[in-house]
PDB file of C-alpha atoms in Angstrom:
ATOM      1  CA  MET A 667      92.239  74.484 119.275  1.00 52.00           C
ATOM      2  CA  ALA A 668      90.499  77.814 119.732  1.00 61.00           C
ATOM      3  CA  ARG A 669      92.320  80.951 118.666  1.00 65.00           C
ATOM      4  CA  GLY A 670      92.651  82.251 122.246  1.00 61.00           C
ATOM      5  CA  GLU A 671      94.095  78.968 123.492  1.00 66.00           C
ATOM      6  CA  HIS A 672      96.628  78.951 120.665  1.00 60.00           C
ATOM      7  CA  THR A 673      97.738  82.494 121.521  1.00 61.00           C
ATOM      8  CA  ARG A 674      98.029  81.623 125.219  1.00 61.00           C
ATOM      9  CA  LYS A 675     100.072  78.530 124.374  1.00 64.00           C
ATOM     10  CA  TRP A 676     102.355  80.554 122.082  1.00 63.00           C
ATOM     11  CA  LEU A 677     102.956  83.246 124.726  1.00 65.00           C
ATOM     12  CA  TRP A 678     103.567  80.871 127.658  1.00 61.00           C
ATOM     13  CA  ARG A 679     107.193  81.933 128.080  1.00 60.00           C
ATOM     14  CA  TRP A 680     106.172  85.486 128.945  1.00 64.00           C
ATOM     15  CA  LYS A 681     103.471  84.499 131.415  1.00 69.00           C
ATOM     16  CA  ASN A 682     104.257  84.641 135.107  1.00 73.00           C
ATOM     17  CA  ASN A 683     104.632  81.022 136.118  1.00 73.00           C
ATOM     18  CA  PRO A 684     106.441  79.433 139.066  1.00 74.00           C
ATOM     19  CA  LEU A 685     107.947  76.808 136.721  1.00 72.00           C
ATOM     20  CA  ARG A 686     109.288  79.385 134.288  1.00 74.00           C
ATOM     21  CA  ARG A 687     113.051  79.612 134.380  1.00 79.00           C
ATOM     22  CA  ARG A 688     115.275  82.514 133.447  1.00 82.00           C
ATOM     23  CA  ASP A 689     116.492  80.489 130.457  1.00 81.00           C
ATOM     24  CA  ASP A 690     112.895  80.228 129.179  1.00 80.00           C
ATOM     25  CA  ILE A 691     112.608  84.021 129.099  1.00 82.00           C
ATOM     26  CA  VAL A 692     115.994  84.353 127.385  1.00 86.00           C
ATOM     27  CA  GLU A 693     114.980  81.752 124.809  1.00 86.00           C
ATOM     28  CA  ALA A 694     111.681  83.514 124.130  1.00 85.00           C
ATOM     29  CA  TRP A 695     113.464  86.805 123.466  1.00 89.00           C
ATOM     30  CA  ILE A 696     116.018  85.061 121.252  1.00 91.00           C
ATOM     31  CA  VAL A 697     113.270  83.476 119.155  1.00 90.00           C
ATOM     32  CA  LEU A 698     111.480  86.814 118.855  1.00 90.00           C
ATOM     33  CA  ALA A 699     114.711  88.610 117.895  1.00 93.00           C
ATOM     34  CA  VAL A 700     115.654  85.945 115.340  1.00 94.00           C
ATOM     35  CA  TRP A 701     112.303  86.116 113.570  1.00 93.00           C
ATOM     36  CA  GLY A 702     112.311  89.909 113.676  1.00 94.00           C
ATOM     37  CA  ILE A 703     115.769  90.042 112.122  1.00 95.00           C
ATOM     38  CA  VAL A 704     114.823  87.447 109.507  1.00 95.00           C
ATOM     39  CA  ALA A 705     111.677  89.358 108.525  1.00 95.00           C
ATOM     40  CA  LEU A 706     112.972  92.928 108.634  1.00 96.00           C
ATOM     41  CA  GLY A 707     116.666  92.313 107.960  1.00 95.00           C
ATOM     42  CA  GLY A 708     115.946  89.882 105.132  1.00 94.00           C
ATOM     43  CA  THR A 709     113.623  92.374 103.487  1.00 95.00           C
ATOM     44  CA  VAL A 710     116.152  95.196 103.790  1.00 96.00           C
ATOM     45  CA  ALA A 711     119.068  93.024 102.607  1.00 96.00           C
ATOM     46  CA  GLY A 712     117.043  91.782  99.649  1.00 96.00           C
ATOM     47  CA  LEU A 713     115.906  95.246  98.600  1.00 96.00           C
ATOM     48  CA  VAL A 714     119.339  96.839  98.985  1.00 97.00           C
ATOM     49  CA  THR A 715     121.000  94.043  97.009  1.00 96.00           C
ATOM     50  CA  ALA A 716     118.367  94.101  94.267  1.00 95.00           C
ATOM     51  CA  LEU A 717     118.618  97.885  93.897  1.00 95.00           C
ATOM     52  CA  ALA A 718     122.428  97.757  93.837  1.00 96.00           C
ATOM     53  CA  GLY A 719     122.336  95.024  91.195  1.00 95.00           C
ATOM     54  CA  ASP A 720     119.854  96.984  89.096  1.00 94.00           C
ATOM     55  CA  GLU A 721     122.105 100.046  89.334  1.00 95.00           C
ATOM     56  CA  VAL A 722     125.150  98.058  88.198  1.00 94.00           C
ATOM     57  CA  PHE A 723     123.257  96.607  85.228  1.00 94.00           C
ATOM     58  CA  ALA A 724     121.935 100.046  84.243  1.00 94.00           C
ATOM     59  CA  ARG A 725     125.457 101.475  84.400  1.00 93.00           C
ATOM     60  CA  GLN A 726     126.706  98.632  82.195  1.00 92.00           C
ATOM     61  CA  ARG A 727     123.969  99.366  79.636  1.00 92.00           C
ATOM     62  CA  ALA A 728     124.998 103.034  79.618  1.00 91.00           C
ATOM     63  CA  GLU A 729     128.760 102.424  79.385  1.00 90.00           C
ATOM     64  CA  ARG A 730     128.861  99.594  76.854  1.00 89.00           C
ATOM     65  CA  GLN A 731     128.337 100.252  73.164  1.00 89.00           C
ATOM     66  CA  PRO A 732     127.935  97.882  70.227  1.00 89.00           C
ATOM     67  CA  VAL A 733     130.534  98.220  67.493  1.00 88.00           C
ATOM     68  CA  GLY A 734     131.061  96.488  64.173  1.00 88.00           C
ATOM     69  CA  ALA A 735     133.972  94.066  63.968  1.00 88.00           C
ATOM     70  CA  VAL A 736     135.496  91.747  61.394  1.00 89.00           C
ATOM     71  CA  LEU A 737     136.102  88.080  62.151  1.00 87.00           C
ATOM     72  CA  LEU A 738     139.767  87.203  61.519  1.00 86.00           C
ATOM     73  CA  ASN A 739     139.465  83.412  61.225  1.00 85.00           C
ATOM     74  CA  ASP A 740     136.842  80.743  60.550  1.00 82.00           C
ATOM     75  CA  VAL A 741     134.719  79.550  63.474  1.00 80.00           C
ATOM     76  CA  PRO A 742     133.601  76.002  62.600  1.00 80.00           C
ATOM     77  CA  ARG A 743     130.820  74.239  64.428  1.00 75.00           C
ATOM     78  CA  THR A 744     132.220  71.791  66.964  1.00 70.00           C
ATOM     79  CA  VAL A 745     130.658  68.649  68.332  1.00 64.00           C
ATOM     80  CA  THR A 746     131.110  67.967  72.034  1.00 62.00           C
ATOM     81  CA  ALA A 747     131.710  64.549  73.579  1.00 60.00           C
ATOM     82  CA  LEU A 748     127.973  64.277  74.209  1.00 63.00           C
ATOM     83  CA  GLY A 749     127.220  64.694  70.516  1.00 56.00           C
ATOM     84  CA  THR A 750     125.776  68.213  70.780  1.00 58.00           C
ATOM     85  CA  THR A 751     127.068  71.261  68.972  1.00 59.00           C
ATOM     86  CA  THR A 752     128.230  74.412  70.712  1.00 65.00           C
ATOM     87  CA  ASP A 753     126.719  77.734  69.654  1.00 79.00           C
ATOM     88  CA  HIS A 754     129.605  80.044  70.633  1.00 79.00           C
ATOM     89  CA  ARG A 755     133.403  79.913  70.642  1.00 81.00           C
ATOM     90  CA  LEU A 756     136.257  82.297  71.283  1.00 84.00           C
ATOM     91  CA  ALA A 757     137.588  83.843  68.089  1.00 86.00           C
ATOM     92  CA  SER A 758     139.842  86.721  67.054  1.00 87.00           C
ATOM     93  CA  VAL A 759     138.189  89.908  65.788  1.00 90.00           C
ATOM     94  CA  ARG A 760     139.330  93.375  64.681  1.00 90.00           C
ATOM     95  CA  TRP A 761     137.391  96.535  65.584  1.00 86.00           C
ATOM     96  CA  THR A 762     137.873 100.272  65.862  1.00 83.00           C
ATOM     97  CA  THR A 763     137.895 101.999  69.280  1.00 79.00           C
ATOM     98  CA  PRO A 764     136.086 105.293  70.001  1.00 75.00           C
ATOM     99  CA  SER A 765     139.418 107.098  69.559  1.00 77.00           C
ATOM    100  CA  GLY A 766     139.726 105.677  66.023  1.00 80.00           C
ATOM    101  CA  SER A 767     142.533 103.159  66.569  1.00 82.00           C
ATOM    102  CA  ALA A 768     142.211  99.623  65.252  1.00 86.00           C
ATOM    103  CA  ARG A 769     142.453  96.799  67.759  1.00 86.00           C
ATOM    104  CA  THR A 770     142.332  93.027  67.717  1.00 88.00           C
ATOM    105  CA  GLY A 771     141.172  90.739  70.472  1.00 87.00           C
ATOM    106  CA  ARG A 772     139.265  87.572  71.289  1.00 87.00           C
ATOM    107  CA  THR A 773     135.590  87.374  72.115  1.00 86.00           C
ATOM    108  CA  GLN A 774     132.680  84.929  72.003  1.00 84.00           C
ATOM    109  CA  VAL A 775     131.158  84.623  68.541  1.00 85.00           C
ATOM    110  CA  SER A 776     128.553  82.361  66.973  1.00 83.00           C
ATOM    111  CA  THR A 777     129.896  79.184  65.422  1.00 82.00           C
ATOM    112  CA  GLY A 778     129.668  78.506  61.703  1.00 81.00           C
ATOM    113  CA  LEU A 779     131.009  81.907  60.601  1.00 84.00           C
ATOM    114  CA  LYS A 780     133.785  82.417  58.026  1.00 87.00           C
ATOM    115  CA  ALA A 781     136.762  84.748  58.249  1.00 85.00           C
ATOM    116  CA  GLY A 782     135.881  88.279  57.105  1.00 86.00           C
ATOM    117  CA  ALA A 783     132.298  88.087  58.393  1.00 86.00           C
ATOM    118  CA  GLU A 784     130.892  91.304  59.882  1.00 90.00           C
ATOM    119  CA  ILE A 785     129.763  90.808  63.480  1.00 87.00           C
ATOM    120  CA  THR A 786     128.719  93.029  66.359  1.00 88.00           C
ATOM    121  CA  VAL A 787     130.839  93.115  69.510  1.00 88.00           C
ATOM    122  CA  TRP A 788     130.538  95.236  72.647  1.00 89.00           C
ATOM    123  CA  GLN A 789     133.174  97.607  73.975  1.00 87.00           C
ATOM    124  CA  ASP A 790     133.532  99.799  77.038  1.00 85.00           C
ATOM    125  CA  ARG A 791     134.512 103.487  77.010  1.00 83.00           C
ATOM    126  CA  GLN A 792     138.208 102.587  76.834  1.00 81.00           C
ATOM    127  CA  GLY A 793     137.643 100.456  73.737  1.00 80.00           C
ATOM    128  CA  ARG A 794     138.123  97.084  75.467  1.00 84.00           C
ATOM    129  CA  LEU A 795     135.960  94.123  74.485  1.00 86.00           C
ATOM    130  CA  VAL A 796     133.292  93.298  77.060  1.00 86.00           C
ATOM    131  CA  LEU A 797     130.243  91.088  77.242  1.00 86.00           C
ATOM    132  CA  ALA A 798     126.929  92.436  76.001  1.00 87.00           C
ATOM    133  CA  PRO A 799     124.981  94.105  78.801  1.00 90.00           C
ATOM    134  CA  LEU A 800     121.818  92.487  80.074  1.00 90.00           C
ATOM    135  CA  GLY A 801     118.566  93.876  78.730  1.00 90.00           C
ATOM    136  CA  SER A 802     116.273  95.646  81.184  1.00 89.00           C
ATOM    137  CA  SER A 803     113.978  92.649  81.719  1.00 93.00           C
ATOM    138  CA  ALA A 804     116.867  90.182  82.138  1.00 93.00           C
ATOM    139  CA  ALA A 805     118.565  92.644  84.492  1.00 93.00           C
ATOM    140  CA  ALA A 806     115.379  92.912  86.561  1.00 94.00           C
ATOM    141  CA  VAL A 807     115.199  89.123  86.876  1.00 95.00           C
ATOM    142  CA  GLU A 808     118.894  88.903  87.780  1.00 94.00           C
ATOM    143  CA  SER A 809     118.533  91.709  90.349  1.00 95.00           C
ATOM    144  CA  GLY A 810     115.534  89.960  91.879  1.00 95.00           C
ATOM    145  CA  PHE A 811     117.477  86.706  92.066  1.00 96.00           C
ATOM    146  CA  LEU A 812     120.422  88.459  93.743  1.00 96.00           C
ATOM    147  CA  GLY A 813     118.078  90.140  96.236  1.00 96.00           C
ATOM    148  CA  ALA A 814     116.354  86.854  97.079  1.00 96.00           C
ATOM    149  CA  THR A 815     119.729  85.169  97.517  1.00 96.00           C
ATOM    150  CA  ALA A 816     120.893  87.922  99.884  1.00 96.00           C
ATOM    151  CA  ALA A 817     117.679  87.657 101.927  1.00 96.00           C
ATOM    152  CA  LEU A 818     117.962  83.872 102.149  1.00 96.00           C
ATOM    153  CA  ALA A 819     121.654  84.078 103.085  1.00 96.00           C
ATOM    154  CA  LEU A 820     120.890  86.499 105.918  1.00 96.00           C
ATOM    155  CA  ALA A 821     117.990  84.308 107.069  1.00 96.00           C
ATOM    156  CA  GLY A 822     120.227  81.232 107.072  1.00 96.00           C
ATOM    157  CA  ILE A 823     122.939  82.946 109.079  1.00 96.00           C
ATOM    158  CA  VAL A 824     120.508  84.379 111.626  1.00 96.00           C
ATOM    159  CA  LEU A 825     118.510  81.148 111.985  1.00 95.00           C
ATOM    160  CA  GLY A 826     121.740  79.179 112.374  1.00 96.00           C
ATOM    161  CA  ALA A 827     123.029  81.554 115.044  1.00 95.00           C
ATOM    162  CA  GLY A 828     119.686  81.414 116.865  1.00 94.00           C
ATOM    163  CA  ALA A 829     119.679  77.609 116.741  1.00 94.00           C
ATOM    164  CA  GLY A 830     123.227  77.581 118.127  1.00 95.00           C
ATOM    165  CA  VAL A 831     122.276  79.809 121.050  1.00 94.00           C
ATOM    166  CA  ARG A 832     119.155  77.743 121.758  1.00 92.00           C
ATOM    167  CA  HIS A 833     121.259  74.568 121.669  1.00 94.00           C
ATOM    168  CA  ARG A 834     123.615  76.044 124.274  1.00 93.00           C
ATOM    169  CA  LEU A 835     120.613  76.967 126.447  1.00 91.00           C
ATOM    170  CA  ASP A 836     119.286  73.404 126.128  1.00 90.00           C
ATOM    171  CA  ARG A 837     122.688  71.994 127.110  1.00 92.00           C
ATOM    172  CA  ARG A 838     122.757  74.306 130.122  1.00 90.00           C
ATOM    173  CA  ARG A 839     119.253  73.185 131.165  1.00 88.00           C
ATOM    174  CA  ILE A 840     120.160  69.507 130.762  1.00 90.00           C
ATOM    175  CA  ASP A 841     123.349  69.986 132.775  1.00 90.00           C
ATOM    176  CA  GLY A 842     121.319  71.775 135.463  1.00 86.00           C
ATOM    177  CA  TRP A 843     118.847  68.885 135.592  1.00 86.00           C
ATOM    178  CA  GLY A 844     121.779  66.477 135.915  1.00 87.00           C
ATOM    179  CA  ASP A 845     123.230  68.466 138.808  1.00 86.00           C
ATOM    180  CA  GLU A 846     119.850  68.565 140.551  1.00 84.00           C
ATOM    181  CA  TRP A 847     119.358  64.845 140.068  1.00 86.00           C
ATOM    182  CA  ASP A 848     122.813  64.177 141.522  1.00 86.00           C
ATOM    183  CA  ARG A 849     121.701  66.043 144.674  1.00 86.00           C
ATOM    184  CA  VAL A 850     118.162  64.652 144.949  1.00 83.00           C
ATOM    185  CA  GLY A 851     118.474  61.204 143.395  1.00 78.00           C
ATOM    186  CA  PRO A 852     120.284  59.473 146.259  1.00 78.00           C
ATOM    187  CA  ARG A 853     117.514  60.474 148.686  1.00 78.00           C
ATOM    188  CA  TRP A 854     114.869  58.866 146.472  1.00 78.00           C
ATOM    189  CA  SER A 855     116.715  55.694 145.575  1.00 70.00           C
ATOM    190  CA  HIS A 856     118.231  55.160 149.015  1.00 66.00           C
ATOM    191  CA  ARG A 857     121.721  55.055 147.525  1.00 56.00           C
ATOM    192  CA  THR A 858     124.662  56.421 149.372  1.00 55.00           C
ATOM    193  CA  GLY A 859     126.848  58.739 147.604  1.00 51.00           C
TER     194      GLY A 859
END
């Protein structure tokens, strides 16, 4: 198919045609609006989400600090039901907060350590135990994943809504054809009605 023919075929709903119905024009505008929202809205949603995620991860890197802690009990290696060993378990540790007070709490530590071992844990500005922040490259990947997920979610919602509206238009057209056939059909089939 030549390029010009393809373009004419694609734009048939906007061409002046005696067979074109009002519903065809409405459907054409709906399709155009859906794809415009998917392209532009998905891009904006993805970028905004990725930038917000990157900002959150950067703030976590700035607020969280590593601190030395002492393991309070042994953390033996454990074998799961599948026969594999786990690398981390919850264990009790003692550390000193920024204000100088000693605290104890539970956090994830590597297995195979003995009580009294020196480990590094992460704390926030209030001295509470938190997870280690993501590094800049891992945060960039995570932000990109969040942005892509937001863009795909918006695209799914918009495409689903557009498909729902087009389905209703199709039902309306089919019902209209049924009504017309009810009026014209008896004249063609010589049935009385």
